[in-house]
PDB file of C-alpha atoms and ligand atoms in Angstrom:
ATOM      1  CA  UNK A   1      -3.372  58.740 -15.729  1.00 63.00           C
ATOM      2  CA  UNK A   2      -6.601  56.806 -14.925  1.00 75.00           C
ATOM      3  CA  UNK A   3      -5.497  53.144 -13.071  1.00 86.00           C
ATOM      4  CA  UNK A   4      -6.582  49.647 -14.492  1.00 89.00           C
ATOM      5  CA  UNK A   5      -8.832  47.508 -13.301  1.00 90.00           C
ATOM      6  CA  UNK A   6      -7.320  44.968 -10.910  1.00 89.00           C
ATOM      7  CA  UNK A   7     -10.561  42.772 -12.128  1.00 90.00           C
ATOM      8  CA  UNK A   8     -10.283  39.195 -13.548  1.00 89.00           C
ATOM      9  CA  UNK A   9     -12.704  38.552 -16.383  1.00 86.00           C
ATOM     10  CA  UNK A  10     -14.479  35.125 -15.353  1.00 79.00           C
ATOM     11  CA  UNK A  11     -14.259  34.261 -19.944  1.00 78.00           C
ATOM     12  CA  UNK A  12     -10.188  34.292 -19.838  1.00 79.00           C
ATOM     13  CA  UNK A  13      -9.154  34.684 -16.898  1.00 80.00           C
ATOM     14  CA  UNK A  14      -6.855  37.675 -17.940  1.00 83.00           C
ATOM     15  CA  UNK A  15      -6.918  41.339 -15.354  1.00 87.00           C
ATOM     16  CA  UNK A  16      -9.754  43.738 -17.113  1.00 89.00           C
ATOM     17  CA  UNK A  17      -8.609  46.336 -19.331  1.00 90.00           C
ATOM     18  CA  UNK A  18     -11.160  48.693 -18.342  1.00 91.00           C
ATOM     19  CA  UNK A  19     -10.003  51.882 -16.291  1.00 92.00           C
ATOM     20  CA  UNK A  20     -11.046  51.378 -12.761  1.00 91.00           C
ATOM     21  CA  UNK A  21     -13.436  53.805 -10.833  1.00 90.00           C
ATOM     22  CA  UNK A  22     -12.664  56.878  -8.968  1.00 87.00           C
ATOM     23  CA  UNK A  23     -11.912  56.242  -5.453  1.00 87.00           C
ATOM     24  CA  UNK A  24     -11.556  52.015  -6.657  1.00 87.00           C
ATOM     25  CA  UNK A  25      -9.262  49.683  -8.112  1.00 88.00           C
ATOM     26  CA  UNK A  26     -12.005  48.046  -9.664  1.00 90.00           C
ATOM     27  CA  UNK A  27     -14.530  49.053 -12.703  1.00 91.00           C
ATOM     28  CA  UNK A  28     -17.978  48.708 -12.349  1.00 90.00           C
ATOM     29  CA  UNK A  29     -18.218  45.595 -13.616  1.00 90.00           C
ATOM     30  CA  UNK A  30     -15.699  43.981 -11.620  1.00 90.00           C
ATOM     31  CA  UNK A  31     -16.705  45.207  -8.566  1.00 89.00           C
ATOM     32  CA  UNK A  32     -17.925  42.144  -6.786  1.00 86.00           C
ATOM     33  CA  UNK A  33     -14.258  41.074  -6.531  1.00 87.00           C
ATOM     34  CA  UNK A  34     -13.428  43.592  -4.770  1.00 86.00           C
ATOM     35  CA  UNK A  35     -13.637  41.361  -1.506  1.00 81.00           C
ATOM     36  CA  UNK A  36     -11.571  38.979  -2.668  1.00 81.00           C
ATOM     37  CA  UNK A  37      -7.799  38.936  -1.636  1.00 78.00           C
ATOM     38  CA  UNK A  38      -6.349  36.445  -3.840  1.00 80.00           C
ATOM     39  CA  UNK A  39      -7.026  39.204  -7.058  1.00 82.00           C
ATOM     40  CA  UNK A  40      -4.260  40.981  -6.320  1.00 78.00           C
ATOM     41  CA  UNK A  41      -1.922  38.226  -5.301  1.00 77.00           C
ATOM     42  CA  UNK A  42      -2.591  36.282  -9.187  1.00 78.00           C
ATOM     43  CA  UNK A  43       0.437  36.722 -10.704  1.00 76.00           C
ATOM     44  CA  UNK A  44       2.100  35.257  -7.807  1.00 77.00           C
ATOM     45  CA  UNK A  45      -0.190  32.030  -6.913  1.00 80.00           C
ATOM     46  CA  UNK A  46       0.399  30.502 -10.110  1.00 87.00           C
ATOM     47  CA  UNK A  47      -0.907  26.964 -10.319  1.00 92.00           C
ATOM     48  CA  UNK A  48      -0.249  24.410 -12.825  1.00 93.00           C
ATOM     49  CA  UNK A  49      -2.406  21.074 -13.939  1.00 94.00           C
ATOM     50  CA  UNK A  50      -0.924  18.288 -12.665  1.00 92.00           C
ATOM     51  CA  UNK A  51      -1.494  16.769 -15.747  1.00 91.00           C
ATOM     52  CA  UNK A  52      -0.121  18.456 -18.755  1.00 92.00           C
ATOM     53  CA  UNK A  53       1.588  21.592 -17.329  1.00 92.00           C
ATOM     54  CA  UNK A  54      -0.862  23.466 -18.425  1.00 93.00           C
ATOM     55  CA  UNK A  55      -0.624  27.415 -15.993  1.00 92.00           C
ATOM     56  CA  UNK A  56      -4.465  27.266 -14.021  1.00 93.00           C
ATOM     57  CA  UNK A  57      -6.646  30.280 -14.556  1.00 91.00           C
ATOM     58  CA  UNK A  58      -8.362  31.845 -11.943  1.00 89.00           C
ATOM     59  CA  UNK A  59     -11.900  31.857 -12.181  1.00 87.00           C
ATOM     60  CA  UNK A  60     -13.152  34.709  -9.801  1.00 82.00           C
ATOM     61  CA  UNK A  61     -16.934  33.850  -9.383  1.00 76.00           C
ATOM     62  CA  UNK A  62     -15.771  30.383  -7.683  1.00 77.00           C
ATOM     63  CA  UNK A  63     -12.446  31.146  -6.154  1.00 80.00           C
ATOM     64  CA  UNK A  64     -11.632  28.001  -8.076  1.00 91.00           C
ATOM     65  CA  UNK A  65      -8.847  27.203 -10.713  1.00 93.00           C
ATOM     66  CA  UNK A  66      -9.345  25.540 -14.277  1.00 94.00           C
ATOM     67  CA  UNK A  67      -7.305  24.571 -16.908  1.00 95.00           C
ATOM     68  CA  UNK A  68      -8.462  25.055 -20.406  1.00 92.00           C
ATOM     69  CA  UNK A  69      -6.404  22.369 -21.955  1.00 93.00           C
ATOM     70  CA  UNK A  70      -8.087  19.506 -19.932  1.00 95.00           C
ATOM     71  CA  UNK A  71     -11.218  20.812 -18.074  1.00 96.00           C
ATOM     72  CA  UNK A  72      -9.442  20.240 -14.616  1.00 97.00           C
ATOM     73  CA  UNK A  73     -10.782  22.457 -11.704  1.00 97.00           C
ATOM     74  CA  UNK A  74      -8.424  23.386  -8.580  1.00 97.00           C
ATOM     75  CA  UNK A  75     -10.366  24.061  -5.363  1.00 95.00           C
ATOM     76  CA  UNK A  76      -8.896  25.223  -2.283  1.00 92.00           C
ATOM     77  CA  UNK A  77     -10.383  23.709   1.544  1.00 92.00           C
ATOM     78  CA  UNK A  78     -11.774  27.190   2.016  1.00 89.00           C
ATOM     79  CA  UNK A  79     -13.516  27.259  -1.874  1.00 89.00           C
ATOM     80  CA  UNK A  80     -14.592  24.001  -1.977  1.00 93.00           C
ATOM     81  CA  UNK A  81     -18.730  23.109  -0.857  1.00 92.00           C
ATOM     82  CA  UNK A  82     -18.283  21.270   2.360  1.00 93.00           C
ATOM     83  CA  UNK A  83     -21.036  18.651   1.644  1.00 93.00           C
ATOM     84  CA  UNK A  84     -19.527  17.875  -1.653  1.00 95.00           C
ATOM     85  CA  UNK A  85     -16.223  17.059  -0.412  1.00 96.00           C
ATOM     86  CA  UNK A  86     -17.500  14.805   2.471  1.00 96.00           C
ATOM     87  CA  UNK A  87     -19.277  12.909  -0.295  1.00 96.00           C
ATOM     88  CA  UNK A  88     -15.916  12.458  -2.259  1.00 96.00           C
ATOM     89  CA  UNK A  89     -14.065  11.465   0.739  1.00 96.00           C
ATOM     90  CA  UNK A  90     -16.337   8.468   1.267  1.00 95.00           C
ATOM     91  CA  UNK A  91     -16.356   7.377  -2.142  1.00 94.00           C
ATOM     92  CA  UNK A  92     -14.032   4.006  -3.116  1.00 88.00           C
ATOM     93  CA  UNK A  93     -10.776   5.299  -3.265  1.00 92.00           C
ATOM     94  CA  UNK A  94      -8.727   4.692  -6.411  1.00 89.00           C
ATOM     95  CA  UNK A  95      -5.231   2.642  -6.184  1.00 85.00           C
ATOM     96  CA  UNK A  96      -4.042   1.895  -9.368  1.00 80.00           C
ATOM     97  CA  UNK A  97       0.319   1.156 -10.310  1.00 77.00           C
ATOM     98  CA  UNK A  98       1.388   4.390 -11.280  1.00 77.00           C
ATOM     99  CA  UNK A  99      -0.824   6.695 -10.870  1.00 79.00           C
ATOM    100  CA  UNK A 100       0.389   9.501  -8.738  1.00 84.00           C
ATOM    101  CA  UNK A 101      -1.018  12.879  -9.146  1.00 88.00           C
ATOM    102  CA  UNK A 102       0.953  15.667  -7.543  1.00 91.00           C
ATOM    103  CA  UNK A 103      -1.057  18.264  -5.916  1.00 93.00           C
ATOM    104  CA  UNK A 104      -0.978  21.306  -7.815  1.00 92.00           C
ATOM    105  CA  UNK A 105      -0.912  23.712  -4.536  1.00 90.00           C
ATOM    106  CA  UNK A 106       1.664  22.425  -2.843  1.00 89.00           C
ATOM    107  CA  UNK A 107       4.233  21.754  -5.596  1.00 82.00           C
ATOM    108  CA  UNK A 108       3.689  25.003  -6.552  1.00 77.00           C
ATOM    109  CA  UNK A 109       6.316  27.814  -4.900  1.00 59.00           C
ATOM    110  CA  UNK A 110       4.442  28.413  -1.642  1.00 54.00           C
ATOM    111  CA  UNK A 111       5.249  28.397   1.994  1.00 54.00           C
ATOM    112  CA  UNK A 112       2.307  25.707   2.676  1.00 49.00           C
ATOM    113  CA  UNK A 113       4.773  22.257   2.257  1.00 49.00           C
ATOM    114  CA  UNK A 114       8.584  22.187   0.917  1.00 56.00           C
ATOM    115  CA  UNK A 115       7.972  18.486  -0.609  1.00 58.00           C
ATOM    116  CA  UNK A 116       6.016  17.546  -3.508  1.00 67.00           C
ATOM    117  CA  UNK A 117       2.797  15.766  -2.400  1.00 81.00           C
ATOM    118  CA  UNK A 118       0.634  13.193  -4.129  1.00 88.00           C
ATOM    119  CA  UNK A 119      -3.286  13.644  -3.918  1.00 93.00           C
ATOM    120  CA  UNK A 120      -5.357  10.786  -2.707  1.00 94.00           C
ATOM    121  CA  UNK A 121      -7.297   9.715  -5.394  1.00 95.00           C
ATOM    122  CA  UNK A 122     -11.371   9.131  -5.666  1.00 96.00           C
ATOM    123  CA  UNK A 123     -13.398   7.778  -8.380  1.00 95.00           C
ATOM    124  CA  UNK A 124     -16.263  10.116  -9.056  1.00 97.00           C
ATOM    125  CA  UNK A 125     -19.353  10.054 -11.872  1.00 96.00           C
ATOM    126  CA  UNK A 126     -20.377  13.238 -13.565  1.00 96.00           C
ATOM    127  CA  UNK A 127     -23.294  13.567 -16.127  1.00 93.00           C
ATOM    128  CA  UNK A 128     -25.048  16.230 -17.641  1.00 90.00           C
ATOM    129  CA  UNK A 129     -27.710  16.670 -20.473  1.00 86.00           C
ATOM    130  CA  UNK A 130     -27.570  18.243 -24.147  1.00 84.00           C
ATOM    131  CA  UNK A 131     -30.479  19.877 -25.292  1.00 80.00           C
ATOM    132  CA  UNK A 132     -31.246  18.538 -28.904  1.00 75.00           C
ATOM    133  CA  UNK A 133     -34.509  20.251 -29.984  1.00 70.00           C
ATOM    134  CA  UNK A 134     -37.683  20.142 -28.786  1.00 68.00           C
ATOM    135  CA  UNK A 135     -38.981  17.447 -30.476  1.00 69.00           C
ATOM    136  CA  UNK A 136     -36.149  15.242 -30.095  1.00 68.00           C
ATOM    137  CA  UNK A 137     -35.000  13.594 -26.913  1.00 69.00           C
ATOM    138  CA  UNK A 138     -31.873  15.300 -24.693  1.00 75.00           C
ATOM    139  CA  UNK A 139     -28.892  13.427 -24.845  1.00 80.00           C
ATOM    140  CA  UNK A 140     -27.644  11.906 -21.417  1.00 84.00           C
ATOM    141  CA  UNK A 141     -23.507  11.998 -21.292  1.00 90.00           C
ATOM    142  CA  UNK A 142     -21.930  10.427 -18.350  1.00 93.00           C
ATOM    143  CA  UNK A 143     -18.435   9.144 -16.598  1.00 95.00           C
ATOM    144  CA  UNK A 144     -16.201   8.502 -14.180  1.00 95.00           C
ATOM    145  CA  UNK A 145     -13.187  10.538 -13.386  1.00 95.00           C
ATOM    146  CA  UNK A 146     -10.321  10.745 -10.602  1.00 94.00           C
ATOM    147  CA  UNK A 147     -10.708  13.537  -8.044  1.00 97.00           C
ATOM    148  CA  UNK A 148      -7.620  13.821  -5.805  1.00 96.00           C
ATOM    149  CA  UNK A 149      -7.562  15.107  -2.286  1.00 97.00           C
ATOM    150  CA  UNK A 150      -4.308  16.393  -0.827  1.00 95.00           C
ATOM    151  CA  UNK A 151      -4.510  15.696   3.049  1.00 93.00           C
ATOM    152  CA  UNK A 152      -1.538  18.370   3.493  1.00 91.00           C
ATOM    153  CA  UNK A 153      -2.985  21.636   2.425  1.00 91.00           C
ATOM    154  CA  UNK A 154      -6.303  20.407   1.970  1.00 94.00           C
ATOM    155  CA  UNK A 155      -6.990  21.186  -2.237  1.00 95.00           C
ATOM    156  CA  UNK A 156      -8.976  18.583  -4.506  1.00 97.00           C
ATOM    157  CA  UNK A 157      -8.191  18.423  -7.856  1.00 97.00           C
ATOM    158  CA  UNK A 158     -10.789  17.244  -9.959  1.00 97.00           C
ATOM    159  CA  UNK A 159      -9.018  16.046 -13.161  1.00 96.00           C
ATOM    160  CA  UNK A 160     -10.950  16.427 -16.436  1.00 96.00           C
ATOM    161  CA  UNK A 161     -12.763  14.150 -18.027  1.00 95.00           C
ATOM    162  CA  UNK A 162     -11.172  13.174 -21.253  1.00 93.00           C
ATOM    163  CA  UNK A 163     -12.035  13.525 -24.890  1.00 92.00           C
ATOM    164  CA  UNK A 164     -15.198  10.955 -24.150  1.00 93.00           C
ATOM    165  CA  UNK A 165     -17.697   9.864 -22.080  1.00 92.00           C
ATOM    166  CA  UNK A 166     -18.394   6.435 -20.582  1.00 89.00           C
ATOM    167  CA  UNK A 167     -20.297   5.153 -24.021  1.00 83.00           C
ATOM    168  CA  UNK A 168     -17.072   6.254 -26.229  1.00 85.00           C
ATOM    169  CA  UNK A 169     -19.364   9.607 -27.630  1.00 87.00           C
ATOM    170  CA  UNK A 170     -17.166  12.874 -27.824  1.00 91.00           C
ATOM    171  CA  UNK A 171     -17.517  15.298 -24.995  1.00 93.00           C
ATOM    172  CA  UNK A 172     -16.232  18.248 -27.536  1.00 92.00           C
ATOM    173  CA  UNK A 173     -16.526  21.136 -26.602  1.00 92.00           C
ATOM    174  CA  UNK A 174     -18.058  19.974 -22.695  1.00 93.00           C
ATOM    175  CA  UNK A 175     -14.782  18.454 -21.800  1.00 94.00           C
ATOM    176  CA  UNK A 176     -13.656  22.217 -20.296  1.00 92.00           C
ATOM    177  CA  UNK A 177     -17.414  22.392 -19.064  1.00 93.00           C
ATOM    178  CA  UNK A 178     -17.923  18.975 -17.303  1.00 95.00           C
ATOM    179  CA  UNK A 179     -17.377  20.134 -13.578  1.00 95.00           C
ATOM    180  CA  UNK A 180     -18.371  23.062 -13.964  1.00 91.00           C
ATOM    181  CA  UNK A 181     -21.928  21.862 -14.944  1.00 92.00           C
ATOM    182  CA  UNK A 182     -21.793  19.319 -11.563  1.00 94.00           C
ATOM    183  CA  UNK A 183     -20.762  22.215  -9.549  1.00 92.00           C
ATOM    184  CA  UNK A 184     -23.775  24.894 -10.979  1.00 89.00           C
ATOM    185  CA  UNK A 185     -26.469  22.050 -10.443  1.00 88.00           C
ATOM    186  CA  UNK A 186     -25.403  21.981  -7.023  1.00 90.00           C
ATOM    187  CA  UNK A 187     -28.341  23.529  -4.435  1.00 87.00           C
ATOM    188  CA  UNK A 188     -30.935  23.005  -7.168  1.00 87.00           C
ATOM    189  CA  UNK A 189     -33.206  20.323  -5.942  1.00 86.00           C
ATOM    190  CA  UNK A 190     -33.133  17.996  -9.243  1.00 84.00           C
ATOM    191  CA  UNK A 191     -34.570  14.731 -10.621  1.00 83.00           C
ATOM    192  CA  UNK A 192     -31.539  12.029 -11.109  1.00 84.00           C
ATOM    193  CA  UNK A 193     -32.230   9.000 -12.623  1.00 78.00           C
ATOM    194  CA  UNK A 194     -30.568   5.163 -12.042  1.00 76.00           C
ATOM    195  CA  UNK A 195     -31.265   2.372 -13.208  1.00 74.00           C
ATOM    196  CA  UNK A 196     -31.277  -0.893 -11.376  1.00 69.00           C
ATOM    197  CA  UNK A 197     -32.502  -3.974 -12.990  1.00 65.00           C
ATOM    198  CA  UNK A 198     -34.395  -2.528 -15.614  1.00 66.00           C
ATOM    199  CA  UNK A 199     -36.123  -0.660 -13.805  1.00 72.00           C
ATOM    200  CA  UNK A 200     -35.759   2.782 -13.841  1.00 73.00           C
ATOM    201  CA  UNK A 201     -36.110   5.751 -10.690  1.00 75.00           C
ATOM    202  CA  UNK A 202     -35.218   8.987  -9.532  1.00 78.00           C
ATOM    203  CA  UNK A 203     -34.260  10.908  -6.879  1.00 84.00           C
ATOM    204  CA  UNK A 204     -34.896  14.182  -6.246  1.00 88.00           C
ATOM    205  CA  UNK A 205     -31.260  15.455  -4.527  1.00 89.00           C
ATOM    206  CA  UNK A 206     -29.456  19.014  -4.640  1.00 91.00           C
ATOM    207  CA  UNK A 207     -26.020  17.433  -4.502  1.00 93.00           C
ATOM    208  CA  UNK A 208     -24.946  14.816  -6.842  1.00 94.00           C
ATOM    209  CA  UNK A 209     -21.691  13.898  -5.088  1.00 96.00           C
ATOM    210  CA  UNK A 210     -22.989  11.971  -1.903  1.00 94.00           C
ATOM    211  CA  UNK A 211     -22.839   8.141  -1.750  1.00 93.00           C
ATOM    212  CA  UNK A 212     -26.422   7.622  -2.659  1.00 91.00           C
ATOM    213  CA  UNK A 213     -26.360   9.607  -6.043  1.00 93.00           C
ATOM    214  CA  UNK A 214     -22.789   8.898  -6.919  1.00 95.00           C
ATOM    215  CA  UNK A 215     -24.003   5.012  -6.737  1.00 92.00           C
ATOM    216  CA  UNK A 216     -27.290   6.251  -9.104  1.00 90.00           C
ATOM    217  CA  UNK A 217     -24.987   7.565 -11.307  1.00 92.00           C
ATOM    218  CA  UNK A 218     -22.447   4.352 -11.564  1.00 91.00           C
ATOM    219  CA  UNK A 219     -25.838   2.163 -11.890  1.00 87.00           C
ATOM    220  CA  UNK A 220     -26.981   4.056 -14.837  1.00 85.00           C
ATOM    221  CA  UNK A 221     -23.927   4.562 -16.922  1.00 88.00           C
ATOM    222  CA  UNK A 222     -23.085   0.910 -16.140  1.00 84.00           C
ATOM    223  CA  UNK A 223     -26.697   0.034 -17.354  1.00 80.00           C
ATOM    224  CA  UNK A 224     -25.750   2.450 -20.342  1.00 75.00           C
ATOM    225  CA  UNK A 225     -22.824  -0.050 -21.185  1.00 66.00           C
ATOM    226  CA  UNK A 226     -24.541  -3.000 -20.927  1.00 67.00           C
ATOM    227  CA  UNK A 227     -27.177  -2.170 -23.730  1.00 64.00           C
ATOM    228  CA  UNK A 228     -24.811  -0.715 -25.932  1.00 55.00           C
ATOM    229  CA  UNK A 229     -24.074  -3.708 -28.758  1.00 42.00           C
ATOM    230  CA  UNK A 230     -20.984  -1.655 -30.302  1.00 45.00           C
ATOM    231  CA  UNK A 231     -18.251  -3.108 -28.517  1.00 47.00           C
ATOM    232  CA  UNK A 232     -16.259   0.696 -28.865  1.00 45.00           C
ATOM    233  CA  UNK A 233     -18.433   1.526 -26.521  1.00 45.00           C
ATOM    234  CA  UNK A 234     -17.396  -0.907 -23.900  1.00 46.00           C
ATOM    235  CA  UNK A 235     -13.898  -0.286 -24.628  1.00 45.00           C
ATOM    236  CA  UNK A 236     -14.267   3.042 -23.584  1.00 43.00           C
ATOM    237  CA  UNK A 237     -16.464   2.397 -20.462  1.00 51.00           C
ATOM    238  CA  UNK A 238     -13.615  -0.155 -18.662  1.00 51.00           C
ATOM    239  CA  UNK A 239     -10.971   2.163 -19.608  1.00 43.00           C
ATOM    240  CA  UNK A 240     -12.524   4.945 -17.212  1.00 44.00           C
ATOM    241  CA  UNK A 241     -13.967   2.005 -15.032  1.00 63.00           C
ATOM    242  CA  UNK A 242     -12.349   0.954 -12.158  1.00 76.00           C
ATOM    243  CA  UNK A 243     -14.525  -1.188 -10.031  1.00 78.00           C
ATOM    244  CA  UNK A 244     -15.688  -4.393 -10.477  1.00 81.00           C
ATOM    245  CA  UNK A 245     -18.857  -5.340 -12.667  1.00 79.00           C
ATOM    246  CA  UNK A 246     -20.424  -7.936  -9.722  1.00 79.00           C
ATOM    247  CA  UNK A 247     -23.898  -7.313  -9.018  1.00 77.00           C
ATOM    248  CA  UNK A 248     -25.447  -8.725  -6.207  1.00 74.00           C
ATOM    249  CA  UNK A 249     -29.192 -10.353  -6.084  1.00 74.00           C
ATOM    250  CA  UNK A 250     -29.820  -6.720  -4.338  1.00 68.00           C
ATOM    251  CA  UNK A 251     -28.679  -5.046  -7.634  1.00 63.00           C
ATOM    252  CA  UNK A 252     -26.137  -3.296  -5.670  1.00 67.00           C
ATOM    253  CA  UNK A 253     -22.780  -3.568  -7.655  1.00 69.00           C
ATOM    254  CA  UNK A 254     -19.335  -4.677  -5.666  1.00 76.00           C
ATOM    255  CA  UNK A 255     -17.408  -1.413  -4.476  1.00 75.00           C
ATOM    256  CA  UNK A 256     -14.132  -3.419  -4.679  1.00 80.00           C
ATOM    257  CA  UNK A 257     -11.183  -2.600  -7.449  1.00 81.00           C
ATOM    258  CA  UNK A 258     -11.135  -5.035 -10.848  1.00 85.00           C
ATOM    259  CA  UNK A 259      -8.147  -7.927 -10.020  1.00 87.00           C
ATOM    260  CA  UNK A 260      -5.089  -7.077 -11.890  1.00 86.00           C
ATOM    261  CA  UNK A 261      -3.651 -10.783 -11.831  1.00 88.00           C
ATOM    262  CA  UNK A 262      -2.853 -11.407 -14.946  1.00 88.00           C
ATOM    263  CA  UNK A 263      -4.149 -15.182 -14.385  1.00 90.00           C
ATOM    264  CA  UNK A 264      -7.597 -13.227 -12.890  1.00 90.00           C
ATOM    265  CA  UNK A 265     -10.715 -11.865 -14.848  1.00 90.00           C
ATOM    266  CA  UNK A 266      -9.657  -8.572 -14.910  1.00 87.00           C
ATOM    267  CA  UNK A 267     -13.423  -7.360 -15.057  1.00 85.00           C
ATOM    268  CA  UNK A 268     -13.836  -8.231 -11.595  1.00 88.00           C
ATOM    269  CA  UNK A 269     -12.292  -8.140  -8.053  1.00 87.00           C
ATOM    270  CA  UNK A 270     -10.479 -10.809  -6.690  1.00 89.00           C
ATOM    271  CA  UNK A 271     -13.427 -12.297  -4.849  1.00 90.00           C
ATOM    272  CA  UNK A 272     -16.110 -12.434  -7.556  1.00 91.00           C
ATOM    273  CA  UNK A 273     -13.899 -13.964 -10.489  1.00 92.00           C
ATOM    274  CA  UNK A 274     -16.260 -16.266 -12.463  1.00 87.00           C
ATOM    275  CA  UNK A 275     -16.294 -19.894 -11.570  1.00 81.00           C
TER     276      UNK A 275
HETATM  277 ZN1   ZN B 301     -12.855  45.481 -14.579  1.00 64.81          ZN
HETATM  278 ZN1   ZN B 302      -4.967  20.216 -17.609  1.00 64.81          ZN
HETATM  279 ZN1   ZN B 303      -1.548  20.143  -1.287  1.00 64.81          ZN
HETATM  280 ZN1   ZN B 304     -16.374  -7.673  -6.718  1.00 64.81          ZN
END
């Protein structure tokens, strides 16, 4: 009897039905894994999304884990692009009443804590572009969305995005695709636009997590929300918004959380409530 493929196909994330290769446990086709460890170890380092239960799929090319329900992505300290996590580690960190996001490693049955532990959480902006046609302009979607770091075993979790984007427009089908569009732009040296004033630039960067671009990217879908008359729009926008609206005469908007006093502005922090 020929063996099975111990592969993982990347679509799925099911094992390969195809019979391996002589002298392999792997078929042609899947036989770049072949390095990696954790394939045979799958059905025992089973992850679940810490926010609907959903069981993770492996997704080999990455070493990363996503859920399908929500678009969340699992990445271990090993998997995980050093530069990009020192960017999200420096970003304002979220503190909000209730929210506590286990971390999906360690709650799971492993030997790396016996407690449950709750991620530290970071507000981070993603954006990507739709192609319309070529005679019509690409579509620019963008938000905000909580990436948790667990300090015990060292995984982020980078939670998915929701049903829509910061201007209330459906993400469809993108929702399962969001990080995994920030994560293949990463090392390609790309224009990003902000907007400050009304005056709009660009940077060329590689790595759209670092302070510099992650503040681009909060100027420009803030800008977004500010033109947009339909006040849906701006419904949408604070939900996913954390941080307060101040800009300064520097056009550099106030890193501080919005007040949650009920007697407070709840638009802005505690020190730039409106006289
Ligand atoms: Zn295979
Ligand atoms: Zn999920
Ligand atoms: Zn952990
Ligand atoms: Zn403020």
């Amino acid at each position: 009897m020929t063996k099975k493929c111990l592969g993982v196909d990347s679509l799925s994330g099911d094992r390969c039905k195809r019979p391996a290769n002589s002298g392999s446990d792997f078929c042609f086709m899947h036989k770049p894994q072949e390095g990696d460890a954790r394939i045979a170890y799958l059905e025992h380092d089973i992850y679940h999304c810490p926010d609907d239960g959903q069981q993770l799929l492996f997704v080999p090319d990455q070493g990363s884990y996503r859920c399908d329900m929500c678009g969340g992505v699992l990445m271990s300290a090993k998997d995980i692009d050093s530069e990009v996590l020192e960017g999200i580690l420096e970003l304002p960190e979220v503190i909000e009443e209730g929210l506590s996001v286990e971390c999906p490693t360690c709650s799971s049955d492993n030997d790396l804590s016996d407690g449950e532990t709750a991620l530290t959480n970071f507000a981070v902006e993603w954006y990507f572009w739709i192609r319309t046609s070529k005679y019509t302009a690409d579509i620019y979607q963008c938000g905000v969305s909580n990436v948790g770091h667990c300090t015990v075993c060292g995984s982020t979790w980078f939670a998915g995005p929701g049903e829509f984007d910061a201007l209330g427009r459906t993400l469809g089908k993108n929702t399962t695709r969001v990080w995994r569009k920030q994560f293949r732009r990463l090392g390609k040296k790309k224009r990003l636009w902000g907007i400050s004033g009304d005056i709009r630039r660009a940077i060329r960067t590689k790595n759209t997590f670092g302070v510099q671009e992650q503040s681009l990217l909060r100027q420009a879908r803030l800008a977004g929300v500010k033109t947009a008359t339909e006040r849906k729009w701006k419904e949408a926008a604070s939900r996913s918004d954390n941080l307060c609206n101040h800009v300064d005469d520097n056009g550099k908007m106030c890193d501080f959380r919005k007040s949650t006093k009920s007697t407070h502005d709840q638009d802005y922090c505690y020190k730039h409530q409106p006289k």
